[in-house]
JSON list of C-alpha atoms in Angstrom, two decimals:
[
{"chain": "L", "resi": 20, "resn": "UNK", "atom": "CA", "xyz": [0.00, 0.00, 0.00]},
{"chain": "L", "resi": 21, "resn": "UNK", "atom": "CA", "xyz": [1.11, 3.50, -0.74]},
{"chain": "L", "resi": 22, "resn": "UNK", "atom": "CA", "xyz": [1.95, 5.79, 2.16]},
{"chain": "L", "resi": 23, "resn": "UNK", "atom": "CA", "xyz": [2.93, 9.42, 2.49]},
{"chain": "L", "resi": 24, "resn": "UNK", "atom": "CA", "xyz": [4.91, 10.72, 5.45]},
{"chain": "L", "resi": 25, "resn": "UNK", "atom": "CA", "xyz": [5.47, 14.27, 6.60]},
{"chain": "L", "resi": 26, "resn": "UNK", "atom": "CA", "xyz": [7.80, 14.23, 9.57]},
{"chain": "L", "resi": 27, "resn": "UNK", "atom": "CA", "xyz": [7.53, 17.91, 10.47]},
{"chain": "L", "resi": 28, "resn": "UNK", "atom": "CA", "xyz": [4.30, 18.63, 12.36]},
{"chain": "L", "resi": 29, "resn": "UNK", "atom": "CA", "xyz": [5.17, 22.32, 12.63]},
{"chain": "L", "resi": 30, "resn": "UNK", "atom": "CA", "xyz": [7.57, 24.70, 10.95]},
{"chain": "L", "resi": 31, "resn": "UNK", "atom": "CA", "xyz": [8.15, 28.41, 11.24]},
{"chain": "L", "resi": 32, "resn": "UNK", "atom": "CA", "xyz": [9.83, 30.91, 8.96]},
{"chain": "L", "resi": 33, "resn": "UNK", "atom": "CA", "xyz": [10.56, 34.59, 9.07]},
{"chain": "L", "resi": 34, "resn": "UNK", "atom": "CA", "xyz": [8.77, 36.69, 6.51]},
{"chain": "L", "resi": 35, "resn": "UNK", "atom": "CA", "xyz": [10.80, 37.02, 3.27]},
{"chain": "L", "resi": 36, "resn": "UNK", "atom": "CA", "xyz": [12.93, 34.00, 4.18]},
{"chain": "L", "resi": 37, "resn": "UNK", "atom": "CA", "xyz": [12.94, 30.53, 2.61]},
{"chain": "L", "resi": 38, "resn": "UNK", "atom": "CA", "xyz": [11.56, 27.37, 4.16]},
{"chain": "L", "resi": 39, "resn": "UNK", "atom": "CA", "xyz": [11.53, 23.74, 3.04]},
{"chain": "L", "resi": 40, "resn": "UNK", "atom": "CA", "xyz": [8.84, 21.24, 3.97]},
{"chain": "L", "resi": 41, "resn": "UNK", "atom": "CA", "xyz": [9.72, 17.56, 3.78]},
{"chain": "L", "resi": 42, "resn": "UNK", "atom": "CA", "xyz": [7.74, 14.66, 2.40]},
{"chain": "L", "resi": 43, "resn": "UNK", "atom": "CA", "xyz": [8.59, 11.04, 1.75]},
{"chain": "L", "resi": 44, "resn": "UNK", "atom": "CA", "xyz": [6.41, 8.40, 0.21]},
{"chain": "L", "resi": 45, "resn": "UNK", "atom": "CA", "xyz": [6.38, 4.72, -0.42]},
{"chain": "L", "resi": 46, "resn": "UNK", "atom": "CA", "xyz": [5.04, 3.03, -3.52]},
{"chain": "L", "resi": 47, "resn": "UNK", "atom": "CA", "xyz": [5.81, 0.17, -5.82]},
{"chain": "L", "resi": 48, "resn": "UNK", "atom": "CA", "xyz": [4.34, 2.01, -8.80]},
{"chain": "L", "resi": 49, "resn": "UNK", "atom": "CA", "xyz": [6.57, 3.66, -11.37]},
{"chain": "L", "resi": 50, "resn": "UNK", "atom": "CA", "xyz": [4.05, 6.16, -12.69]},
{"chain": "L", "resi": 51, "resn": "UNK", "atom": "CA", "xyz": [2.29, 8.49, -10.29]},
{"chain": "L", "resi": 52, "resn": "UNK", "atom": "CA", "xyz": [1.64, 12.09, -9.38]},
{"chain": "L", "resi": 53, "resn": "UNK", "atom": "CA", "xyz": [2.71, 14.01, -6.31]},
{"chain": "L", "resi": 54, "resn": "UNK", "atom": "CA", "xyz": [1.06, 17.13, -4.99]},
{"chain": "L", "resi": 55, "resn": "UNK", "atom": "CA", "xyz": [1.41, 19.79, -2.37]},
{"chain": "L", "resi": 56, "resn": "UNK", "atom": "CA", "xyz": [-1.84, 21.24, -1.07]},
{"chain": "L", "resi": 57, "resn": "UNK", "atom": "CA", "xyz": [-2.30, 24.24, 1.18]},
{"chain": "L", "resi": 58, "resn": "UNK", "atom": "CA", "xyz": [-5.12, 24.44, 3.71]},
{"chain": "L", "resi": 59, "resn": "UNK", "atom": "CA", "xyz": [-5.46, 27.93, 5.23]},
{"chain": "L", "resi": 60, "resn": "UNK", "atom": "CA", "xyz": [-7.67, 28.63, 8.26]},
{"chain": "L", "resi": 61, "resn": "UNK", "atom": "CA", "xyz": [-10.68, 28.72, 5.94]},
{"chain": "L", "resi": 62, "resn": "UNK", "atom": "CA", "xyz": [-9.98, 24.99, 5.45]},
{"chain": "L", "resi": 63, "resn": "UNK", "atom": "CA", "xyz": [-10.38, 25.27, 1.67]},
{"chain": "L", "resi": 64, "resn": "UNK", "atom": "CA", "xyz": [-7.90, 22.93, -0.01]},
{"chain": "L", "resi": 65, "resn": "UNK", "atom": "CA", "xyz": [-5.71, 24.75, -2.52]},
{"chain": "L", "resi": 66, "resn": "UNK", "atom": "CA", "xyz": [-3.36, 23.08, -4.98]},
{"chain": "L", "resi": 67, "resn": "UNK", "atom": "CA", "xyz": [0.12, 24.55, -4.65]},
{"chain": "L", "resi": 68, "resn": "UNK", "atom": "CA", "xyz": [2.14, 22.44, -7.05]},
{"chain": "L", "resi": 69, "resn": "UNK", "atom": "CA", "xyz": [2.06, 19.14, -8.90]},
{"chain": "L", "resi": 70, "resn": "UNK", "atom": "CA", "xyz": [4.80, 16.81, -10.10]},
{"chain": "L", "resi": 71, "resn": "UNK", "atom": "CA", "xyz": [4.53, 13.94, -12.54]},
{"chain": "L", "resi": 72, "resn": "UNK", "atom": "CA", "xyz": [6.87, 11.10, -11.59]},
{"chain": "L", "resi": 73, "resn": "UNK", "atom": "CA", "xyz": [7.97, 10.54, -15.19]},
{"chain": "L", "resi": 74, "resn": "UNK", "atom": "CA", "xyz": [9.29, 14.08, -15.44]},
{"chain": "L", "resi": 75, "resn": "UNK", "atom": "CA", "xyz": [12.83, 14.57, -14.18]},
{"chain": "L", "resi": 76, "resn": "UNK", "atom": "CA", "xyz": [12.54, 18.34, -14.07]},
{"chain": "L", "resi": 77, "resn": "UNK", "atom": "CA", "xyz": [11.37, 19.71, -10.76]},
{"chain": "L", "resi": 78, "resn": "UNK", "atom": "CA", "xyz": [8.09, 21.61, -10.89]},
{"chain": "L", "resi": 79, "resn": "UNK", "atom": "CA", "xyz": [8.00, 25.30, -10.03]},
{"chain": "L", "resi": 80, "resn": "UNK", "atom": "CA", "xyz": [5.15, 27.73, -9.49]},
{"chain": "L", "resi": 81, "resn": "UNK", "atom": "CA", "xyz": [6.32, 31.26, -8.78]},
{"chain": "L", "resi": 82, "resn": "UNK", "atom": "CA", "xyz": [7.74, 31.20, -5.24]},
{"chain": "L", "resi": 83, "resn": "UNK", "atom": "CA", "xyz": [7.04, 27.50, -4.81]},
{"chain": "L", "resi": 84, "resn": "UNK", "atom": "CA", "xyz": [9.32, 24.77, -6.07]},
{"chain": "L", "resi": 85, "resn": "UNK", "atom": "CA", "xyz": [9.87, 21.12, -5.34]},
{"chain": "L", "resi": 86, "resn": "UNK", "atom": "CA", "xyz": [12.87, 18.87, -5.01]},
{"chain": "L", "resi": 87, "resn": "UNK", "atom": "CA", "xyz": [11.74, 15.54, -6.40]},
{"chain": "L", "resi": 88, "resn": "UNK", "atom": "CA", "xyz": [14.08, 12.65, -5.76]},
{"chain": "L", "resi": 89, "resn": "UNK", "atom": "CA", "xyz": [12.40, 9.60, -7.27]},
{"chain": "L", "resi": 90, "resn": "UNK", "atom": "CA", "xyz": [14.97, 7.04, -6.19]},
{"chain": "L", "resi": 91, "resn": "UNK", "atom": "CA", "xyz": [14.87, 8.29, -2.64]},
{"chain": "L", "resi": 92, "resn": "UNK", "atom": "CA", "xyz": [11.07, 8.70, -2.79]},
{"chain": "L", "resi": 93, "resn": "UNK", "atom": "CA", "xyz": [11.37, 12.21, -1.49]},
{"chain": "L", "resi": 94, "resn": "UNK", "atom": "CA", "xyz": [9.30, 15.23, -2.48]},
{"chain": "L", "resi": 95, "resn": "UNK", "atom": "CA", "xyz": [10.09, 18.43, -0.59]},
{"chain": "L", "resi": 96, "resn": "UNK", "atom": "CA", "xyz": [8.48, 21.83, -1.05]},
{"chain": "L", "resi": 97, "resn": "UNK", "atom": "CA", "xyz": [10.52, 25.01, -0.98]},
{"chain": "L", "resi": 98, "resn": "UNK", "atom": "CA", "xyz": [8.78, 28.31, -0.35]},
{"chain": "L", "resi": 99, "resn": "UNK", "atom": "CA", "xyz": [10.90, 31.33, -1.22]},
{"chain": "L", "resi": 100, "resn": "UNK", "atom": "CA", "xyz": [10.31, 34.90, -0.05]},
{"chain": "L", "resi": 101, "resn": "UNK", "atom": "CA", "xyz": [7.74, 33.68, 2.48]},
{"chain": "L", "resi": 102, "resn": "UNK", "atom": "CA", "xyz": [4.68, 35.85, 2.94]},
{"chain": "L", "resi": 103, "resn": "UNK", "atom": "CA", "xyz": [2.23, 36.11, 5.81]},
{"chain": "L", "resi": 104, "resn": "UNK", "atom": "CA", "xyz": [-0.41, 34.62, 3.54]},
{"chain": "L", "resi": 105, "resn": "UNK", "atom": "CA", "xyz": [1.63, 31.44, 3.25]},
{"chain": "L", "resi": 106, "resn": "UNK", "atom": "CA", "xyz": [0.75, 30.55, 6.82]},
{"chain": "L", "resi": 107, "resn": "UNK", "atom": "CA", "xyz": [-1.35, 27.40, 6.58]},
{"chain": "L", "resi": 108, "resn": "UNK", "atom": "CA", "xyz": [-1.30, 23.66, 6.91]},
{"chain": "L", "resi": 109, "resn": "UNK", "atom": "CA", "xyz": [0.49, 21.99, 4.00]},
{"chain": "L", "resi": 110, "resn": "UNK", "atom": "CA", "xyz": [-0.24, 18.47, 2.83]},
{"chain": "L", "resi": 111, "resn": "UNK", "atom": "CA", "xyz": [1.82, 16.29, 0.58]},
{"chain": "L", "resi": 112, "resn": "UNK", "atom": "CA", "xyz": [-0.29, 13.88, -1.47]},
{"chain": "L", "resi": 113, "resn": "UNK", "atom": "CA", "xyz": [0.18, 10.96, -3.84]},
{"chain": "L", "resi": 114, "resn": "UNK", "atom": "CA", "xyz": [-1.98, 9.56, -6.61]},
{"chain": "L", "resi": 115, "resn": "UNK", "atom": "CA", "xyz": [-1.22, 6.50, -8.72]},
{"chain": "L", "resi": 116, "resn": "UNK", "atom": "CA", "xyz": [-1.38, 7.22, -12.42]},
{"chain": "L", "resi": 117, "resn": "UNK", "atom": "CA", "xyz": [-3.14, 4.06, -13.45]},
{"chain": "L", "resi": 118, "resn": "UNK", "atom": "CA", "xyz": [-5.30, 3.53, -10.41]},
{"chain": "L", "resi": 119, "resn": "UNK", "atom": "CA", "xyz": [-8.92, 2.68, -11.01]},
{"chain": "L", "resi": 120, "resn": "UNK", "atom": "CA", "xyz": [-9.99, 5.11, -8.35]},
{"chain": "L", "resi": 121, "resn": "UNK", "atom": "CA", "xyz": [-7.32, 7.78, -8.64]},
{"chain": "L", "resi": 122, "resn": "UNK", "atom": "CA", "xyz": [-7.69, 8.54, -4.97]},
{"chain": "L", "resi": 123, "resn": "UNK", "atom": "CA", "xyz": [-5.33, 10.94, -3.26]},
{"chain": "L", "resi": 124, "resn": "UNK", "atom": "CA", "xyz": [-3.32, 9.70, -0.31]},
{"chain": "L", "resi": 125, "resn": "UNK", "atom": "CA", "xyz": [-2.34, 12.47, 2.07]},
{"chain": "L", "resi": 126, "resn": "UNK", "atom": "CA", "xyz": [0.50, 12.89, 4.50]},
{"chain": "L", "resi": 127, "resn": "UNK", "atom": "CA", "xyz": [-0.06, 13.98, 8.06]},
{"chain": "L", "resi": 128, "resn": "UNK", "atom": "CA", "xyz": [0.42, 17.65, 7.27]},
{"chain": "L", "resi": 129, "resn": "UNK", "atom": "CA", "xyz": [2.83, 20.39, 8.33]},
{"chain": "L", "resi": 130, "resn": "UNK", "atom": "CA", "xyz": [1.60, 23.58, 9.96]},
{"chain": "L", "resi": 131, "resn": "UNK", "atom": "CA", "xyz": [3.62, 26.53, 8.71]},
{"chain": "L", "resi": 132, "resn": "UNK", "atom": "CA", "xyz": [3.87, 29.68, 10.77]},
{"chain": "L", "resi": 133, "resn": "UNK", "atom": "CA", "xyz": [5.18, 32.84, 9.13]},
{"chain": "L", "resi": 134, "resn": "UNK", "atom": "CA", "xyz": [6.61, 35.41, 11.53]},
{"chain": "L", "resi": 135, "resn": "UNK", "atom": "CA", "xyz": [6.51, 39.10, 10.58]},
{"chain": "H", "resi": 12, "resn": "UNK", "atom": "CA", "xyz": [-11.60, 26.40, -13.51]},
{"chain": "H", "resi": 13, "resn": "UNK", "atom": "CA", "xyz": [-13.47, 23.43, -12.15]},
{"chain": "H", "resi": 14, "resn": "UNK", "atom": "CA", "xyz": [-15.63, 24.30, -9.15]},
{"chain": "H", "resi": 15, "resn": "UNK", "atom": "CA", "xyz": [-17.14, 22.03, -6.55]},
{"chain": "H", "resi": 16, "resn": "UNK", "atom": "CA", "xyz": [-19.93, 23.36, -4.40]},
{"chain": "H", "resi": 17, "resn": "UNK", "atom": "CA", "xyz": [-20.50, 21.72, -1.04]},
{"chain": "H", "resi": 18, "resn": "UNK", "atom": "CA", "xyz": [-23.51, 22.37, 1.19]},
{"chain": "H", "resi": 19, "resn": "UNK", "atom": "CA", "xyz": [-24.20, 23.05, 3.91]},
{"chain": "H", "resi": 20, "resn": "UNK", "atom": "CA", "xyz": [-21.07, 24.79, 5.21]},
{"chain": "H", "resi": 21, "resn": "UNK", "atom": "CA", "xyz": [-22.00, 23.93, 8.74]},
{"chain": "H", "resi": 22, "resn": "UNK", "atom": "CA", "xyz": [-24.79, 22.04, 10.42]},
{"chain": "H", "resi": 23, "resn": "UNK", "atom": "CA", "xyz": [-25.82, 21.29, 13.96]},
{"chain": "H", "resi": 24, "resn": "UNK", "atom": "CA", "xyz": [-28.07, 18.33, 14.55]},
{"chain": "H", "resi": 25, "resn": "UNK", "atom": "CA", "xyz": [-29.45, 16.39, 17.46]},
{"chain": "H", "resi": 26, "resn": "UNK", "atom": "CA", "xyz": [-28.10, 13.00, 18.35]},
{"chain": "H", "resi": 27, "resn": "UNK", "atom": "CA", "xyz": [-30.02, 10.25, 16.56]},
{"chain": "H", "resi": 28, "resn": "UNK", "atom": "CA", "xyz": [-31.02, 12.31, 13.55]},
{"chain": "H", "resi": 29, "resn": "UNK", "atom": "CA", "xyz": [-29.64, 12.08, 10.01]},
{"chain": "H", "resi": 30, "resn": "UNK", "atom": "CA", "xyz": [-27.80, 14.76, 8.08]},
{"chain": "H", "resi": 31, "resn": "UNK", "atom": "CA", "xyz": [-27.26, 15.00, 4.34]},
{"chain": "H", "resi": 32, "resn": "UNK", "atom": "CA", "xyz": [-24.28, 16.78, 2.79]},
{"chain": "H", "resi": 33, "resn": "UNK", "atom": "CA", "xyz": [-24.27, 17.61, -0.91]},
{"chain": "H", "resi": 34, "resn": "UNK", "atom": "CA", "xyz": [-21.34, 17.92, -3.25]},
{"chain": "H", "resi": 35, "resn": "UNK", "atom": "CA", "xyz": [-21.97, 19.35, -6.71]},
{"chain": "H", "resi": 36, "resn": "UNK", "atom": "CA", "xyz": [-19.62, 19.85, -9.63]},
{"chain": "H", "resi": 37, "resn": "UNK", "atom": "CA", "xyz": [-20.74, 23.13, -11.17]},
{"chain": "H", "resi": 38, "resn": "UNK", "atom": "CA", "xyz": [-19.03, 23.27, -14.54]},
{"chain": "H", "resi": 39, "resn": "UNK", "atom": "CA", "xyz": [-17.83, 19.77, -15.26]},
{"chain": "H", "resi": 40, "resn": "UNK", "atom": "CA", "xyz": [-18.93, 16.19, -15.03]},
{"chain": "H", "resi": 41, "resn": "UNK", "atom": "CA", "xyz": [-17.46, 14.18, -12.21]},
{"chain": "H", "resi": 42, "resn": "UNK", "atom": "CA", "xyz": [-17.52, 10.44, -12.67]},
{"chain": "H", "resi": 43, "resn": "UNK", "atom": "CA", "xyz": [-15.67, 10.00, -9.42]},
{"chain": "H", "resi": 44, "resn": "UNK", "atom": "CA", "xyz": [-16.00, 11.91, -6.16]},
{"chain": "H", "resi": 45, "resn": "UNK", "atom": "CA", "xyz": [-14.24, 11.38, -2.88]},
{"chain": "H", "resi": 46, "resn": "UNK", "atom": "CA", "xyz": [-15.41, 11.97, 0.65]},
{"chain": "H", "resi": 47, "resn": "UNK", "atom": "CA", "xyz": [-12.94, 12.84, 3.40]},
{"chain": "H", "resi": 48, "resn": "UNK", "atom": "CA", "xyz": [-13.19, 13.39, 7.11]},
{"chain": "H", "resi": 49, "resn": "UNK", "atom": "CA", "xyz": [-10.84, 15.70, 8.94]},
{"chain": "H", "resi": 50, "resn": "UNK", "atom": "CA", "xyz": [-10.35, 16.24, 12.64]},
{"chain": "H", "resi": 51, "resn": "UNK", "atom": "CA", "xyz": [-8.79, 19.49, 13.90]},
{"chain": "H", "resi": 52, "resn": "UNK", "atom": "CA", "xyz": [-5.13, 19.87, 12.96]},
{"chain": "H", "resi": 53, "resn": "UNK", "atom": "CA", "xyz": [-5.09, 16.43, 11.38]},
{"chain": "H", "resi": 54, "resn": "UNK", "atom": "CA", "xyz": [-4.91, 15.11, 7.87]},
{"chain": "H", "resi": 55, "resn": "UNK", "atom": "CA", "xyz": [-7.74, 14.26, 5.53]},
{"chain": "H", "resi": 56, "resn": "UNK", "atom": "CA", "xyz": [-8.88, 10.71, 5.97]},
{"chain": "H", "resi": 57, "resn": "UNK", "atom": "CA", "xyz": [-10.50, 9.17, 2.91]},
{"chain": "H", "resi": 58, "resn": "UNK", "atom": "CA", "xyz": [-13.86, 7.68, 3.81]},
{"chain": "H", "resi": 59, "resn": "UNK", "atom": "CA", "xyz": [-15.12, 6.48, 0.46]},
{"chain": "H", "resi": 60, "resn": "UNK", "atom": "CA", "xyz": [-14.90, 6.81, -3.30]},
{"chain": "H", "resi": 61, "resn": "UNK", "atom": "CA", "xyz": [-18.17, 7.58, -5.01]},
{"chain": "H", "resi": 62, "resn": "UNK", "atom": "CA", "xyz": [-18.70, 6.47, -8.60]},
{"chain": "H", "resi": 63, "resn": "UNK", "atom": "CA", "xyz": [-21.60, 7.68, -10.69]},
{"chain": "H", "resi": 64, "resn": "UNK", "atom": "CA", "xyz": [-24.20, 4.99, -11.17]},
{"chain": "H", "resi": 65, "resn": "UNK", "atom": "CA", "xyz": [-22.57, 2.41, -8.95]},
{"chain": "H", "resi": 66, "resn": "UNK", "atom": "CA", "xyz": [-22.02, 1.63, -5.31]},
{"chain": "H", "resi": 67, "resn": "UNK", "atom": "CA", "xyz": [-19.46, 3.59, -3.38]},
{"chain": "H", "resi": 68, "resn": "UNK", "atom": "CA", "xyz": [-16.21, 1.99, -2.33]},
{"chain": "H", "resi": 69, "resn": "UNK", "atom": "CA", "xyz": [-15.61, 2.45, 1.38]},
{"chain": "H", "resi": 70, "resn": "UNK", "atom": "CA", "xyz": [-12.25, 2.51, 3.07]},
{"chain": "H", "resi": 71, "resn": "UNK", "atom": "CA", "xyz": [-11.51, -0.04, 5.73]},
{"chain": "H", "resi": 72, "resn": "UNK", "atom": "CA", "xyz": [-13.06, 0.83, 9.05]},
{"chain": "H", "resi": 73, "resn": "UNK", "atom": "CA", "xyz": [-15.73, 3.15, 7.64]},
{"chain": "H", "resi": 74, "resn": "UNK", "atom": "CA", "xyz": [-19.26, 2.05, 8.46]},
{"chain": "H", "resi": 75, "resn": "UNK", "atom": "CA", "xyz": [-21.26, 1.79, 5.25]},
{"chain": "H", "resi": 76, "resn": "UNK", "atom": "CA", "xyz": [-24.60, 1.88, 7.01]},
{"chain": "H", "resi": 77, "resn": "UNK", "atom": "CA", "xyz": [-23.72, 5.01, 8.95]},
{"chain": "H", "resi": 78, "resn": "UNK", "atom": "CA", "xyz": [-22.21, 6.98, 6.08]},
{"chain": "H", "resi": 79, "resn": "UNK", "atom": "CA", "xyz": [-24.49, 6.51, 3.10]},
{"chain": "H", "resi": 80, "resn": "UNK", "atom": "CA", "xyz": [-23.12, 7.76, -0.19]},
{"chain": "H", "resi": 81, "resn": "UNK", "atom": "CA", "xyz": [-25.14, 8.27, -3.33]},
{"chain": "H", "resi": 82, "resn": "UNK", "atom": "CA", "xyz": [-23.77, 9.43, -6.69]},
{"chain": "H", "resi": 83, "resn": "UNK", "atom": "CA", "xyz": [-26.88, 9.46, -8.82]},
{"chain": "H", "resi": 84, "resn": "UNK", "atom": "CA", "xyz": [-25.68, 11.88, -11.49]},
{"chain": "H", "resi": 85, "resn": "UNK", "atom": "CA", "xyz": [-22.45, 13.13, -13.01]},
{"chain": "H", "resi": 86, "resn": "UNK", "atom": "CA", "xyz": [-22.72, 16.36, -11.02]},
{"chain": "H", "resi": 87, "resn": "UNK", "atom": "CA", "xyz": [-24.01, 15.34, -7.62]},
{"chain": "H", "resi": 88, "resn": "UNK", "atom": "CA", "xyz": [-22.82, 13.13, -4.80]},
{"chain": "H", "resi": 89, "resn": "UNK", "atom": "CA", "xyz": [-24.37, 13.08, -1.35]},
{"chain": "H", "resi": 90, "resn": "UNK", "atom": "CA", "xyz": [-23.14, 11.86, 2.00]},
{"chain": "H", "resi": 91, "resn": "UNK", "atom": "CA", "xyz": [-25.77, 11.07, 4.60]},
{"chain": "H", "resi": 92, "resn": "UNK", "atom": "CA", "xyz": [-24.69, 10.60, 8.18]},
{"chain": "H", "resi": 93, "resn": "UNK", "atom": "CA", "xyz": [-27.38, 8.39, 9.66]},
{"chain": "H", "resi": 94, "resn": "UNK", "atom": "CA", "xyz": [-28.31, 8.25, 13.33]},
{"chain": "H", "resi": 95, "resn": "UNK", "atom": "CA", "xyz": [-25.62, 10.79, 14.08]},
{"chain": "H", "resi": 96, "resn": "UNK", "atom": "CA", "xyz": [-23.85, 10.77, 17.42]},
{"chain": "H", "resi": 97, "resn": "UNK", "atom": "CA", "xyz": [-21.44, 13.28, 18.99]},
{"chain": "H", "resi": 98, "resn": "UNK", "atom": "CA", "xyz": [-18.46, 11.22, 17.86]},
{"chain": "H", "resi": 99, "resn": "UNK", "atom": "CA", "xyz": [-19.53, 11.86, 14.25]},
{"chain": "H", "resi": 100, "resn": "UNK", "atom": "CA", "xyz": [-18.86, 15.55, 14.77]},
{"chain": "H", "resi": 101, "resn": "UNK", "atom": "CA", "xyz": [-16.12, 16.46, 12.35]},
{"chain": "H", "resi": 102, "resn": "UNK", "atom": "CA", "xyz": [-15.23, 18.37, 9.20]},
{"chain": "H", "resi": 103, "resn": "UNK", "atom": "CA", "xyz": [-16.28, 16.60, 6.01]},
{"chain": "H", "resi": 104, "resn": "UNK", "atom": "CA", "xyz": [-14.78, 17.49, 2.62]},
{"chain": "H", "resi": 105, "resn": "UNK", "atom": "CA", "xyz": [-15.68, 16.25, -0.82]},
{"chain": "H", "resi": 106, "resn": "UNK", "atom": "CA", "xyz": [-13.43, 16.20, -3.85]},
{"chain": "H", "resi": 107, "resn": "UNK", "atom": "CA", "xyz": [-14.26, 15.63, -7.48]},
{"chain": "H", "resi": 108, "resn": "UNK", "atom": "CA", "xyz": [-12.17, 14.25, -10.27]},
{"chain": "H", "resi": 109, "resn": "UNK", "atom": "CA", "xyz": [-13.39, 15.64, -13.57]},
{"chain": "H", "resi": 110, "resn": "UNK", "atom": "CA", "xyz": [-13.93, 13.11, -16.32]},
{"chain": "H", "resi": 111, "resn": "UNK", "atom": "CA", "xyz": [-11.44, 14.49, -18.79]},
{"chain": "H", "resi": 112, "resn": "UNK", "atom": "CA", "xyz": [-8.95, 16.36, -16.69]},
{"chain": "H", "resi": 113, "resn": "UNK", "atom": "CA", "xyz": [-6.74, 13.61, -15.39]},
{"chain": "H", "resi": 114, "resn": "UNK", "atom": "CA", "xyz": [-4.78, 14.55, -12.33]},
{"chain": "H", "resi": 115, "resn": "UNK", "atom": "CA", "xyz": [-5.01, 18.26, -12.89]},
{"chain": "H", "resi": 116, "resn": "UNK", "atom": "CA", "xyz": [-8.62, 18.04, -11.95]},
{"chain": "H", "resi": 117, "resn": "UNK", "atom": "CA", "xyz": [-8.78, 17.27, -8.26]},
{"chain": "H", "resi": 118, "resn": "UNK", "atom": "CA", "xyz": [-11.10, 19.95, -6.97]},
{"chain": "H", "resi": 119, "resn": "UNK", "atom": "CA", "xyz": [-12.26, 20.25, -3.39]},
{"chain": "H", "resi": 120, "resn": "UNK", "atom": "CA", "xyz": [-15.45, 21.52, -1.86]},
{"chain": "H", "resi": 121, "resn": "UNK", "atom": "CA", "xyz": [-15.28, 24.09, 0.91]},
{"chain": "H", "resi": 122, "resn": "UNK", "atom": "CA", "xyz": [-16.18, 21.52, 3.54]},
{"chain": "H", "resi": 123, "resn": "UNK", "atom": "CA", "xyz": [-18.99, 20.95, 6.02]},
{"chain": "H", "resi": 124, "resn": "UNK", "atom": "CA", "xyz": [-18.57, 21.32, 9.74]},
{"chain": "H", "resi": 125, "resn": "UNK", "atom": "CA", "xyz": [-20.92, 18.87, 11.44]},
{"chain": "H", "resi": 126, "resn": "UNK", "atom": "CA", "xyz": [-21.70, 19.22, 15.12]},
{"chain": "H", "resi": 127, "resn": "UNK", "atom": "CA", "xyz": [-23.90, 16.61, 16.77]},
{"chain": "H", "resi": 128, "resn": "UNK", "atom": "CA", "xyz": [-25.37, 17.62, 20.12]}
]
């Protein structure tokens, strides 16, 4: 069974600084997708970034980038120039590419605090 | 982009009554929808996968008779919490996977906060 692990329950960063959130996963599949979702206090789930496992290039979205290490099954999220609005709970998630259900498997989450 | 509307946003009900939560895809057809439960400061726990026109697939440990899921059309899935008890109080979130959008298309509802008194 696939699992996703986020070992950092809480992280904090100073405004304008850079922070990295860690995520590891376990799967026997070779084709899959990885995601980072943000859940602010409103609890609305927001997609931050997505990575296809078959792509070697790390995904980037403005201030957000990932370090995808397929062999190590690691998928970390780097937030540059942190802003107060980045404060939220962040979830790493996995989805098998050829799964019948396509369900997302979430990690435990990391609460990010941004200090002014 | 794809939008999922979830209602109600919050509901308070008496112990022993049933509550229905709706999840609608507004501008796309969703052959598959997912229902999650989330406790404060915890992760989303998948309860069941809802497929249009067929029975839902429940995750291990989820009571089928307590959490009834119906996906009668390509735009609507409902979760009914039957004979609710205080321990059913939680935040419930639905997610839809649009038919033709692959993995770009996971869209989440805004969630329903259920309080059973």
